[in-house]
XYZ file of C-alpha atoms in Angstrom:
744
model
C 11.092 -25.378 -23.946
C 7.623 -25.428 -22.709
C 7.004 -25.890 -18.756
C 6.219 -29.424 -17.208
C 2.237 -27.989 -16.846
C 2.190 -27.224 -20.617
C 3.780 -30.528 -21.262
C 1.366 -32.196 -19.366
C -1.683 -30.343 -21.184
C -0.563 -30.888 -24.591
C 0.292 -34.532 -23.943
C -3.433 -35.004 -23.260
C -4.242 -35.020 -26.908
C -1.056 -36.375 -27.964
C -0.543 -39.763 -30.126
C 2.338 -41.619 -28.383
C 2.517 -43.908 -31.310
C 3.722 -41.381 -33.499
C 7.116 -41.356 -31.750
C 6.961 -44.954 -31.000
C 8.967 -45.598 -34.352
C 12.698 -45.628 -33.407
C 16.002 -46.675 -35.267
C 17.371 -49.617 -34.096
C 20.944 -48.456 -34.897
C 20.354 -45.502 -32.671
C 18.872 -47.715 -29.951
C 15.344 -46.530 -30.583
C 13.229 -49.467 -29.798
C 12.132 -53.004 -30.566
C 9.219 -55.300 -31.605
C 6.557 -55.021 -34.251
C 9.097 -54.847 -37.283
C 8.358 -53.077 -40.471
C 10.571 -52.367 -43.492
C 11.238 -48.507 -44.384
C 13.632 -47.645 -47.199
C 16.079 -44.713 -46.864
C 17.353 -43.658 -50.013
C 17.204 -44.835 -53.433
C 17.099 -48.474 -54.341
C 18.759 -47.730 -57.690
C 21.868 -45.839 -56.596
C 23.774 -49.099 -55.818
C 23.601 -50.313 -59.472
C 24.738 -46.903 -60.896
C 28.015 -46.524 -58.759
C 28.956 -50.294 -58.348
C 29.171 -49.909 -54.573
C 27.173 -52.662 -52.690
C 23.540 -51.249 -51.598
C 23.121 -49.502 -48.231
C 21.668 -51.827 -45.397
C 18.132 -51.004 -45.013
C 17.543 -49.749 -41.245
C 14.954 -51.526 -39.259
C 12.320 -49.362 -37.382
C 10.586 -50.684 -34.309
C 7.402 -49.829 -32.340
C 7.136 -49.920 -28.631
C 4.373 -52.302 -27.467
C 1.405 -50.656 -25.750
C 2.567 -51.300 -22.061
C 6.082 -49.865 -22.613
C 4.345 -46.648 -24.355
C 1.901 -46.393 -21.275
C 4.462 -46.586 -18.828
C 6.837 -43.872 -20.588
C 4.076 -41.627 -21.079
C 2.965 -41.817 -17.438
C 6.518 -41.129 -16.408
C 6.866 -38.343 -18.904
C 4.003 -36.341 -17.534
C 5.641 -36.494 -14.113
C 9.163 -35.833 -15.124
C 10.135 -34.927 -18.727
C 13.848 -34.730 -17.770
C 14.826 -38.138 -16.079
C 18.357 -38.608 -14.916
C 20.604 -41.552 -15.405
C 19.291 -43.455 -12.305
C 15.684 -42.892 -13.332
C 16.402 -44.002 -16.838
C 18.102 -47.003 -15.815
C 15.456 -48.132 -13.754
C 12.979 -47.654 -16.653
C 15.219 -49.789 -18.678
C 15.055 -52.603 -16.207
C 11.433 -52.374 -15.981
C 10.387 -52.197 -19.658
C 13.197 -54.478 -20.879
C 14.737 -51.513 -23.004
C 18.283 -50.154 -23.391
C 18.919 -47.049 -21.549
C 19.960 -45.655 -24.613
C 16.664 -46.253 -26.057
C 14.912 -44.621 -22.893
C 17.228 -41.512 -23.591
C 16.196 -41.197 -27.268
C 12.585 -41.652 -26.447
C 12.599 -38.918 -23.991
C 14.380 -36.878 -26.207
C 12.321 -37.368 -29.424
C 9.139 -36.962 -26.875
C 10.380 -33.522 -25.824
C 11.173 -32.315 -29.349
C 7.715 -33.373 -30.584
C 6.007 -31.721 -27.534
C 7.793 -28.504 -28.573
C 6.713 -28.588 -31.974
C 3.196 -29.007 -31.142
C 3.519 -26.025 -28.664
C 4.828 -23.868 -31.509
C 2.284 -24.645 -33.778
C -0.280 -23.883 -31.662
C 1.353 -20.604 -30.726
C 1.580 -19.677 -34.243
C -2.156 -20.365 -34.949
C -2.996 -18.338 -31.635
C -0.754 -15.584 -33.028
C -2.501 -15.716 -36.413
C -5.745 -15.204 -34.969
C -4.793 -12.339 -32.560
C -3.431 -10.637 -35.952
C -6.413 -10.890 -37.454
C -8.589 -9.735 -34.675
C -6.161 -6.561 -34.447
C -6.620 -6.120 -38.348
C -10.341 -5.992 -37.963
C -10.195 -3.971 -34.920
C -7.904 -1.434 -36.499
C -10.364 -1.034 -39.189
C -13.214 -0.347 -37.150
C -11.247 2.042 -35.142
C -10.517 4.039 -38.479
C -14.122 4.093 -39.248
C -14.978 5.318 -35.776
C -12.296 8.049 -35.890
C -13.469 9.454 -39.254
C -17.093 9.596 -37.920
C -16.289 11.118 -34.322
C -17.567 14.505 -33.054
C -16.051 16.688 -30.648
C -18.469 17.187 -27.633
C -16.729 20.826 -27.216
C -17.502 22.470 -30.853
C -19.673 20.046 -32.100
C -17.925 19.631 -35.478
C -16.660 16.614 -36.621
C -12.918 15.726 -35.940
C -10.570 15.549 -38.742
C -7.680 13.185 -38.163
C -4.236 13.578 -39.906
C -3.391 11.667 -42.982
C -2.461 8.048 -41.832
C 0.125 6.015 -43.485
C -0.763 2.537 -44.505
C 2.968 1.081 -44.150
C 3.086 -1.842 -41.795
C 5.222 -0.199 -39.482
C 2.765 2.830 -39.438
C -0.239 0.578 -39.023
C 1.612 -1.311 -35.864
C 2.135 2.233 -34.352
C -1.465 3.672 -35.165
C -3.049 0.494 -33.751
C -1.131 0.686 -30.794
C -2.158 4.461 -30.236
C -5.916 3.752 -31.025
C -6.036 0.675 -28.615
C -4.669 3.085 -25.895
C -7.247 5.446 -26.204
C -10.152 2.989 -26.380
C -8.660 1.249 -23.020
C -8.627 4.832 -21.425
C -12.463 5.312 -22.517
C -13.466 2.058 -21.393
C -11.744 2.304 -18.166
C -13.282 6.027 -17.603
C -16.792 5.070 -18.515
C -17.136 1.294 -17.030
C -14.189 0.303 -14.697
C -14.775 3.235 -12.008
C -18.451 3.149 -12.316
C -18.598 0.082 -10.450
C -18.044 -2.846 -12.932
C -14.671 -3.934 -14.206
C -14.202 -4.130 -18.112
C -10.561 -4.396 -19.562
C -9.437 -4.482 -23.100
C -8.843 -8.080 -22.817
C -12.347 -9.126 -21.633
C -14.123 -6.874 -23.860
C -15.085 -7.962 -27.391
C -12.283 -7.393 -29.716
C -14.213 -6.691 -32.793
C -16.938 -4.411 -31.729
C -19.258 -2.995 -34.369
C -19.501 0.845 -34.739
C -23.097 0.524 -33.442
C -21.868 -0.818 -29.931
C -20.896 2.642 -28.893
C -17.492 2.934 -30.490
C -18.077 6.394 -31.487
C -18.957 7.598 -28.068
C -15.702 5.988 -26.816
C -13.734 8.208 -29.046
C -15.736 11.279 -28.152
C -15.032 10.634 -24.509
C -11.392 10.787 -25.395
C -11.729 14.020 -27.020
C -13.580 15.306 -24.120
C -11.183 14.593 -21.788
C -7.975 15.778 -23.481
C -9.608 18.834 -24.381
C -8.971 18.448 -27.946
C -11.134 19.643 -31.056
C -9.216 17.095 -33.422
C -7.098 14.205 -33.050
C -3.355 14.163 -34.006
C -1.330 11.272 -35.249
C 0.956 11.122 -32.305
C 0.486 13.425 -29.582
C -2.341 11.886 -27.640
C -1.003 8.484 -26.561
C -0.450 7.852 -23.110
C 2.915 5.838 -23.603
C 4.485 9.030 -25.001
C 3.379 11.401 -22.646
C -0.058 12.878 -21.475
C -1.099 16.295 -22.635
C -3.234 18.349 -20.147
C -5.868 21.034 -21.043
C -3.587 24.089 -20.741
C -0.838 22.365 -22.672
C 1.582 21.080 -20.050
C 3.141 17.733 -20.745
C 3.329 15.029 -18.053
C 6.566 13.277 -18.509
C 6.045 9.782 -17.681
C 8.668 7.635 -15.925
C 11.371 5.496 -17.669
C 9.747 2.210 -17.810
C 12.872 0.436 -16.715
C 12.372 1.904 -13.245
C 8.622 1.323 -12.886
C 7.165 -1.397 -10.733
C 5.333 -3.778 -12.872
C 1.793 -4.113 -11.561
C -1.448 -5.598 -13.383
C -3.333 -1.977 -13.840
C -4.322 0.372 -16.523
C -1.940 3.304 -15.810
C -3.949 5.402 -18.500
C -6.893 4.875 -16.300
C -5.212 6.141 -13.256
C -4.306 9.446 -14.939
C -7.807 9.947 -15.929
C -8.981 9.272 -12.278
C -6.296 11.757 -11.158
C -7.428 14.538 -13.233
C -11.128 14.141 -12.149
C -10.113 13.798 -8.459
C -7.694 16.975 -8.477
C -10.744 18.965 -10.139
C -13.282 17.942 -7.248
C -10.339 18.624 -4.664
C -10.095 22.522 -5.963
C -13.901 22.738 -6.109
C -14.268 21.431 -2.521
C -11.422 23.784 -1.069
C -12.982 26.926 -2.910
C -16.636 26.429 -2.625
C -18.429 27.566 0.681
C -22.133 27.184 1.699
C -24.188 25.214 0.917
C -21.724 22.610 0.260
C -20.023 23.238 3.563
C -21.598 23.905 6.880
C -19.915 25.917 9.672
C -20.708 24.685 13.123
C -21.904 27.244 16.152
C -19.107 29.913 17.095
C -15.746 28.863 15.845
C -17.384 25.305 14.857
C -15.535 23.110 12.268
C -16.850 22.962 8.787
C -18.667 19.848 7.487
C -19.834 18.350 4.255
C -23.248 18.859 3.028
C -23.924 15.267 1.712
C -26.848 16.216 -0.238
C -25.304 19.275 -1.977
C -22.035 17.150 -2.667
C -24.143 14.620 -4.639
C -26.060 17.202 -6.487
C -22.555 18.980 -7.545
C -20.321 15.861 -7.924
C -20.532 12.597 -9.894
C -18.794 9.440 -8.483
C -15.866 8.184 -10.315
C -14.776 5.235 -8.246
C -18.106 3.549 -7.869
C -21.198 3.815 -5.470
C -20.577 4.030 -1.677
C -20.324 0.414 -0.258
C -23.327 -0.821 1.650
C -23.061 -0.084 5.447
C -20.432 2.523 4.940
C -20.510 5.762 6.729
C -19.193 9.187 5.371
C -16.999 11.447 7.193
C -15.607 14.814 5.333
C -13.909 17.849 6.886
C -12.018 20.994 5.720
C -9.742 23.383 7.646
C -7.543 26.201 6.604
C -4.599 27.397 8.709
C -1.244 29.309 8.059
C 1.872 27.234 8.594
C 5.463 28.468 8.865
C 7.076 27.046 5.910
C 7.271 27.319 2.206
C 4.986 25.844 0.057
C 7.476 23.892 -1.995
C 8.914 22.249 1.094
C 5.800 21.055 1.925
C 5.125 19.786 -1.568
C 8.505 17.816 -1.291
C 7.607 16.324 2.165
C 4.047 15.145 0.851
C 5.420 13.549 -2.177
C 8.134 11.478 -0.471
C 6.437 8.447 1.290
C 9.141 8.330 4.330
C 9.093 12.091 4.797
C 5.315 12.004 4.886
C 5.267 9.169 7.290
C 7.818 11.131 9.712
C 5.747 14.438 9.512
C 2.587 12.471 10.585
C 3.876 9.753 12.963
C 0.786 9.302 14.944
C -1.482 9.031 11.923
C 0.703 7.111 9.483
C 2.030 3.813 10.725
C 3.256 2.727 7.219
C 3.643 4.367 3.981
C 5.183 2.869 0.537
C 5.194 4.091 -2.971
C 4.383 1.269 -5.279
C 5.015 3.082 -8.511
C 5.897 6.352 -9.876
C 3.738 6.948 -12.838
C 5.292 10.573 -13.409
C 8.142 12.342 -11.566
C 6.860 15.550 -12.580
C 8.413 18.748 -14.065
C 11.599 19.388 -12.319
C 11.504 21.071 -8.832
C 8.353 21.947 -8.804
C 6.791 18.321 -8.896
C 4.130 19.686 -11.232
C 2.235 16.643 -12.829
C 3.862 14.308 -10.591
C 1.715 11.093 -10.054
C 2.569 8.071 -7.932
C 0.800 4.789 -6.687
C 0.872 4.422 -3.038
C -0.138 2.416 -0.190
C -0.475 3.516 3.377
C -1.737 2.488 7.014
C -3.827 5.230 8.663
C -4.559 4.870 12.264
C -5.972 6.567 15.423
C -4.179 5.883 18.868
C -6.737 3.307 20.145
C -7.013 -0.349 19.802
C -10.635 -0.001 19.664
C -10.199 1.477 16.053
C -8.872 -0.634 13.356
C -6.044 0.269 10.972
C -7.083 1.722 7.447
C -4.888 0.045 4.981
C -5.350 2.094 1.630
C -4.068 1.808 -1.819
C -4.418 5.395 -3.753
C -2.930 7.351 -6.232
C -1.517 10.775 -5.140
C -1.347 13.730 -7.803
C 0.551 17.054 -7.423
C -0.393 20.048 -9.771
C 1.171 23.404 -9.706
C -1.825 25.755 -10.607
C 0.499 29.060 -10.617
C 3.660 30.203 -9.235
C 2.729 29.993 -5.727
C -0.053 27.344 -5.667
C -0.002 23.662 -5.645
C -2.401 21.122 -4.883
C -1.965 17.720 -3.761
C -4.789 15.082 -4.133
C -5.301 11.603 -2.940
C -8.112 8.970 -3.940
C -8.450 5.416 -3.340
C -8.030 2.711 -6.292
C -8.389 -0.660 -6.651
C -5.479 -2.917 -8.180
C -7.331 -6.002 -8.298
C -9.933 -7.422 -10.294
C -12.383 -8.171 -7.506
C -15.936 -7.139 -7.502
C -17.026 -3.560 -6.082
C -18.173 -4.513 -3.012
C -14.614 -6.521 -2.303
C -12.544 -3.341 -3.531
C -11.904 -1.637 -0.001
C -11.865 -3.640 3.456
C -13.082 -1.096 5.789
C -12.444 2.260 4.143
C -11.921 4.192 1.054
C -10.549 7.420 0.525
C -12.423 9.875 -1.712
C -10.739 12.903 -3.144
C -8.670 14.257 -0.351
C -5.696 16.540 0.198
C -4.538 20.160 0.152
C -4.040 23.187 -1.581
C -1.046 25.191 -0.822
C -0.423 28.846 -1.307
C 2.880 30.737 -0.708
C 2.268 34.133 1.307
C 4.536 37.040 1.409
C 5.561 36.561 5.050
C 7.329 33.169 4.603
C 4.277 31.375 5.772
C 2.121 29.052 3.621
C -1.733 29.132 3.563
C -3.097 25.619 3.836
C -6.588 24.491 3.098
C -6.921 20.843 3.888
C -9.825 18.569 2.764
C -10.569 15.068 4.277
C -13.358 12.931 2.712
C -13.710 9.150 3.318
C -16.531 6.463 3.607
C -15.897 3.736 6.022
C -17.271 0.543 7.837
C -18.527 2.185 11.132
C -19.539 -1.517 12.354
C -15.902 -1.983 12.785
C -15.495 0.491 15.126
C -15.911 0.362 18.935
C -18.963 2.566 20.170
C -16.848 4.493 22.389
C -14.676 5.952 19.238
C -17.578 6.237 16.764
C -18.482 10.086 17.848
C -14.685 11.083 17.337
C -14.549 9.580 13.911
C -17.957 10.815 12.777
C -16.961 14.392 13.841
C -13.662 14.034 11.778
C -11.362 14.387 14.728
C -10.101 10.748 14.165
C -8.974 10.867 10.511
C -10.479 14.578 9.524
C -8.496 17.598 8.159
C -8.332 19.375 11.677
C -6.051 16.476 12.911
C -3.649 16.810 9.936
C -3.476 20.584 10.337
C -2.874 20.531 13.889
C -0.200 18.052 13.453
C 1.521 20.031 10.860
C 1.597 23.101 12.752
C 3.041 21.271 15.626
C 5.738 19.560 13.721
C 6.977 22.561 12.195
C 6.526 24.513 15.493
C 8.910 21.843 16.910
C 11.513 22.099 13.916
C 11.780 25.675 14.348
C 12.118 25.479 18.409
C 14.945 22.738 17.617
C 16.840 25.414 15.378
C 17.132 27.411 18.419
C 20.295 27.204 20.499
C 18.301 27.577 23.801
C 18.071 24.256 25.638
C 16.588 23.749 29.011
C 18.750 21.717 31.491
C 22.006 20.493 31.339
C 24.441 21.343 28.727
C 24.136 19.280 25.908
C 25.780 19.991 22.170
C 23.683 20.067 19.111
C 25.133 16.387 17.936
C 24.012 15.051 21.400
C 20.532 16.823 20.967
C 19.831 15.355 17.500
C 21.018 11.929 18.834
C 18.513 12.170 21.864
C 15.326 13.537 19.656
C 16.271 10.538 17.227
C 16.049 8.063 20.104
C 12.716 9.564 21.150
C 11.308 9.580 17.791
C 12.103 5.579 17.412
C 10.512 5.285 21.090
C 6.957 7.198 20.255
C 6.854 5.380 16.497
C 7.339 1.960 18.225
C 4.529 2.909 20.913
C 2.144 4.103 18.171
C 2.626 1.049 16.041
C 2.206 -1.247 19.006
C -1.121 0.567 19.796
C -2.852 0.371 16.096
C -1.048 -3.156 15.346
C 0.700 -1.867 12.373
C 1.955 -4.544 10.031
C 5.492 -2.932 10.220
C 6.433 -5.052 13.499
C 4.250 -8.003 12.743
C 2.507 -8.502 15.920
C 0.249 -11.509 16.575
C -3.162 -10.912 18.279
C -3.699 -13.301 21.409
C -7.325 -14.229 22.541
C -7.067 -15.036 26.242
C -10.276 -15.966 28.042
C -9.819 -13.707 31.114
C -8.631 -10.663 29.114
C -11.658 -8.223 28.352
C -12.907 -7.395 24.832
C -11.887 -3.894 25.337
C -8.308 -4.826 25.526
C -5.958 -6.042 22.885
C -3.168 -8.264 23.582
C -0.356 -8.791 21.220
C 2.931 -10.782 21.218
C 6.050 -10.811 18.517
C 9.463 -12.150 19.067
C 12.659 -9.902 18.586
C 15.852 -12.126 17.535
C 18.203 -9.698 16.198
C 17.058 -6.238 16.360
C 19.468 -4.356 18.720
C 16.826 -1.491 19.360
C 14.904 -3.491 21.756
C 15.455 -6.439 24.088
C 15.780 -9.792 22.666
C 12.949 -12.215 23.511
C 9.353 -12.525 23.723
C 7.486 -8.994 23.881
C 3.927 -8.575 24.966
C 1.651 -5.491 24.126
C -1.518 -4.838 25.909
C -3.606 -1.671 25.179
C -6.950 -0.394 26.060
C -8.969 2.745 25.656
C -11.374 4.184 28.432
C -13.447 7.163 28.949
C -12.361 9.747 31.475
C -14.865 12.726 32.628
C -11.654 15.040 32.630
C -10.435 17.670 29.944
C -7.467 16.659 28.001
C -5.376 19.614 29.501
C -6.051 18.359 32.977
C -5.206 14.665 32.480
C -2.103 15.476 30.125
C -0.768 17.802 32.964
C -1.036 14.969 35.505
C 0.281 12.255 33.487
C 3.421 14.120 32.475
C 4.098 15.554 35.885
C 7.241 13.586 37.222
C 6.373 14.693 40.684
C 2.957 12.728 40.455
C 4.197 9.820 38.712
C 4.617 7.559 41.757
C 0.700 8.009 42.189
C -0.020 5.685 38.905
C 3.349 4.133 37.898
C 3.391 0.782 39.611
C 6.935 -0.142 38.152
C 8.332 2.887 40.117
C 7.975 1.246 43.335
C 6.344 4.595 44.500
C 9.973 6.457 44.256
C 9.609 10.098 43.701
C 10.870 11.256 40.255
C 12.920 13.984 39.176
C 13.687 15.748 35.701
C 17.488 15.574 35.048
C 17.109 17.794 31.938
C 14.590 18.154 29.115
C 14.893 19.462 25.421
C 12.092 21.561 24.219
C 10.174 20.653 21.211
C 7.979 23.375 20.887
C 5.775 26.306 22.711
C 4.659 25.660 26.082
C 6.057 23.251 28.716
C 4.349 20.185 27.378
C 6.121 19.601 24.223
C 9.446 18.365 25.422
C 11.878 15.150 25.601
C 12.752 14.405 29.287
C 15.180 12.314 31.418
C 13.696 11.243 34.343
C 15.541 9.795 37.323
C 14.165 8.050 40.446
C 15.092 9.678 43.785
C 17.378 7.559 46.133
C 15.594 5.744 48.859
C 17.399 4.509 52.205
C 20.677 5.776 50.345
C 20.551 3.603 47.418
C 20.584 4.870 43.711
C 19.326 3.002 40.578
C 21.401 2.813 37.264
C 17.830 2.928 35.281
C 16.531 6.289 33.806
C 13.314 6.899 32.032
C 13.471 8.659 28.535
C 10.017 10.462 28.195
C 8.453 12.741 25.173
C 5.341 14.463 25.619
C 3.142 16.853 23.377
C -0.407 18.214 23.009
C -2.293 19.877 20.582
C -5.800 20.549 19.759
C -6.591 17.331 18.376
C -4.709 15.212 21.224
C -1.830 14.734 23.435
C 0.756 11.912 23.892
C 2.679 10.773 26.752
C 5.376 8.150 25.981
C 8.140 6.796 28.010
C 10.687 3.771 28.412
C 13.250 2.701 31.070
C 16.714 3.080 29.498
C 20.404 2.472 31.196
C 22.215 5.264 32.293
C 25.282 4.423 30.642
C 23.507 4.207 27.288
C 21.991 7.718 27.710
C 25.446 9.206 28.366
C 26.836 7.788 24.900
C 23.686 9.219 23.379
C 23.897 12.685 24.929
C 27.486 12.982 23.760
C 26.412 12.353 20.066
C 26.822 8.482 19.995
C 24.821 6.125 17.773
C 21.179 5.833 19.387
C 19.998 2.996 17.278
C 21.684 0.437 19.437
C 19.781 1.613 22.693
C 17.579 -1.092 23.529
C 13.968 0.166 24.856
C 10.342 -1.099 24.995
C 7.836 1.919 25.317
C 4.894 2.286 27.133
C 2.368 5.375 27.625
C -0.605 7.155 27.089
C -2.572 8.914 24.289
C -5.346 11.227 25.126
C -8.120 11.845 22.208
C -10.312 14.874 22.641
C -13.969 14.365 23.816
C -16.653 15.249 20.871
C -20.401 16.212 21.442
C -22.449 13.764 19.802
C -25.271 15.862 19.227
C -25.872 19.120 17.190
C -23.546 20.616 14.805
C -19.873 19.820 15.131
C -17.704 21.998 17.293
C -14.149 22.051 18.286
C -13.423 20.003 21.351
C -12.697 22.029 24.394
C -9.404 20.877 25.801
C -9.023 23.775 28.440
C -12.072 24.213 30.481
C -13.936 21.334 32.596
C -16.897 19.964 30.322
C -19.016 17.077 30.659
C -17.850 15.800 27.523
C -14.281 14.529 28.876
C -11.779 12.749 26.810
C -10.581 9.298 25.859
C -7.589 7.984 27.519
C -5.690 5.059 25.738
C -3.143 3.061 28.006
C -0.494 0.860 26.189
C 2.408 -1.295 27.513
C 5.021 -2.955 25.744
C 6.721 -5.755 28.231
C 9.671 -8.304 27.751
C 7.942 -11.668 29.575
C 10.944 -13.796 28.414
C 14.644 -13.138 27.510
C 14.636 -16.282 25.185
C 13.150 -15.715 21.906
C 12.336 -19.412 21.404
C 10.604 -19.868 24.742
C 6.948 -20.368 24.847
C 4.306 -17.639 26.011
C 2.369 -18.646 28.848
C -1.227 -17.477 30.097
C 0.290 -16.276 33.380
C 2.517 -13.734 31.437
C -0.371 -12.547 29.505
C -2.681 -12.015 32.866
C 0.213 -10.368 34.704
C 0.380 -7.635 31.694
C -3.212 -7.288 31.649
C -3.326 -6.708 35.487
C -0.814 -4.057 35.004
C -2.806 -2.496 32.505
C -6.093 -2.389 34.828
C -4.333 -1.475 38.000
C -2.772 1.582 36.086
C -5.885 2.771 35.006
C -7.530 2.422 38.410
C -4.762 4.179 39.962
C -5.093 7.176 37.681
C -8.769 7.452 38.307
C -8.179 7.262 41.927
C -5.624 9.990 42.214
C -7.765 12.194 40.026
C -11.094 11.284 42.056
C -12.725 9.407 39.004
C -15.679 6.917 39.986
C -16.328 3.986 38.106
C -19.574 5.642 36.609
C -17.468 8.204 34.848
C -17.856 11.344 37.057
C -15.401 13.278 39.531
C -16.014 13.343 42.827
């Protein structure tokens, strides 16, 4: 049955008088009588029976037809009440109204089917013509590899075989179109292209592109079609996912395979090539990309760089204490990938799996993903990117995983990427004999620098915001923490293994909520506020918690800012994590000295740990509130996150109880390294006192009203903003930092 919209559309050209004739005996209508014979007039004389009574037909008058048509456009299926109203208004019986609408719908359906039949016949004619042209093109195709004409197999001309052959040829043509046009900055789909191109319009060259990309010197009747599997150059087949499990999206999957292959080829070359493609900084400086050499070596297959975008590209190699396949499994799982890099990825999801790969090796696995990348500062916007991730096993001990941005919409090239696009980036993983893996990480992006605050621009342009060094540093720290947690040695009070895991899980949730609040991730659905008395460098957001047991119910307010500190990262980190100095900056501690009850080490050094702090008793009074705190530091930054928790809840968690029902709101600090802005890029010095300093991000999440339906007041916003400002001033005063950014 046609939809209401289709009924309205077809009804525009419909003759209402055609069904205005209705049988009186069936209640069809009245007025404008005319005689119509049903049956043969001679049959009464032959059989002796009385002649059949001729049935009368009636045509509705123009007013009735107009009213019925108007109502039909709005409601093709009137109910009993509506039919009675029409009957009263038009002086017709209710049964006449009923049968008029039945006949009208039947006639509408007939016209729709007739229209569809005509359309399908036209499409069939077009496909036949295209099939003939494709046969001619393939018959004259020449392979670019060997320079000889391709020799297709004998093709059957049975109708079923023609349909299969036509489908295969259309797939190959679509792949060629997508490769040569769609990813060169202009969209050209098979539906928008001319369905019947002439051989002079480049059809032969399209087939040659397919032959070159697949690596064949001849075309086979059933092995190159993507819906049946994709053949790689070395002969390994990419198994495609069962269509019943695929997430239906309007994109060309075959074109994504071509992009993945090109991106993998570029990643391998960028990981292996040295000077002049990569330029190393002074001393132990980091490697940066020579853009001129890159343009000469590689051609863009996702379009030209958007106007106003800046390029960032870095490379880093390190030894990581894990086997290669374990890292591959982590990177190919969106949830585990986000958990491995919690301060860099605020959200990750797999949209579709085009290929699950071969067995446990994940060879030729290809998936479509979306992620939000972040720097721990409210002055850097979230990078929300859609990309494909492709995993390839190049030998028994070498894997490569590449990401590259794609555009799933049909928008113009300028609107493909909001503020960033990810060029071929990823890592090459090589298993070593000592149970370590050598990881070479390449990060290459183009982004809109105008959306970034001037304070953070040197950090991003150097690559320490989203660059390879940050990925490698996080990866090494996470796996060092994992190795440390496997050890039975625990500092502080006795706690069993189950209790330790429960504590770490609670700390993980605390740190995740803190980073999501800093970067305004879409996970928690923050609403940004603009208040006149709040500075432009401060981001204030709010959200309501109605039913989440992991945090207090009510209205939550988040405030965050980033400031320059003329101190080394290590100096600032040691000061903020030291519980004995906490009363110098923590306004909410009421100047009470703090002491550590116990801590669980998460890595080498004293700074990587999860601790429980308790305020010292003042005037014989004790408090039932404790502070859960997690701290870590590496070459690319540091984090100090804390939240007040109830003592009874912590005791349950330490005994192995469920930590998901412990309500907490995190606050804390993120420290980003200072970077020199002139000369070749160098590793930031986090241990020695330099003039570069570091960037301190301060963030608070405060419950301002325990009633979720209450209204947020300006006074609440100003109170949290005042807390943020006072905390920064107290830290500067404690470390003798003047307003001009120098150390007294």
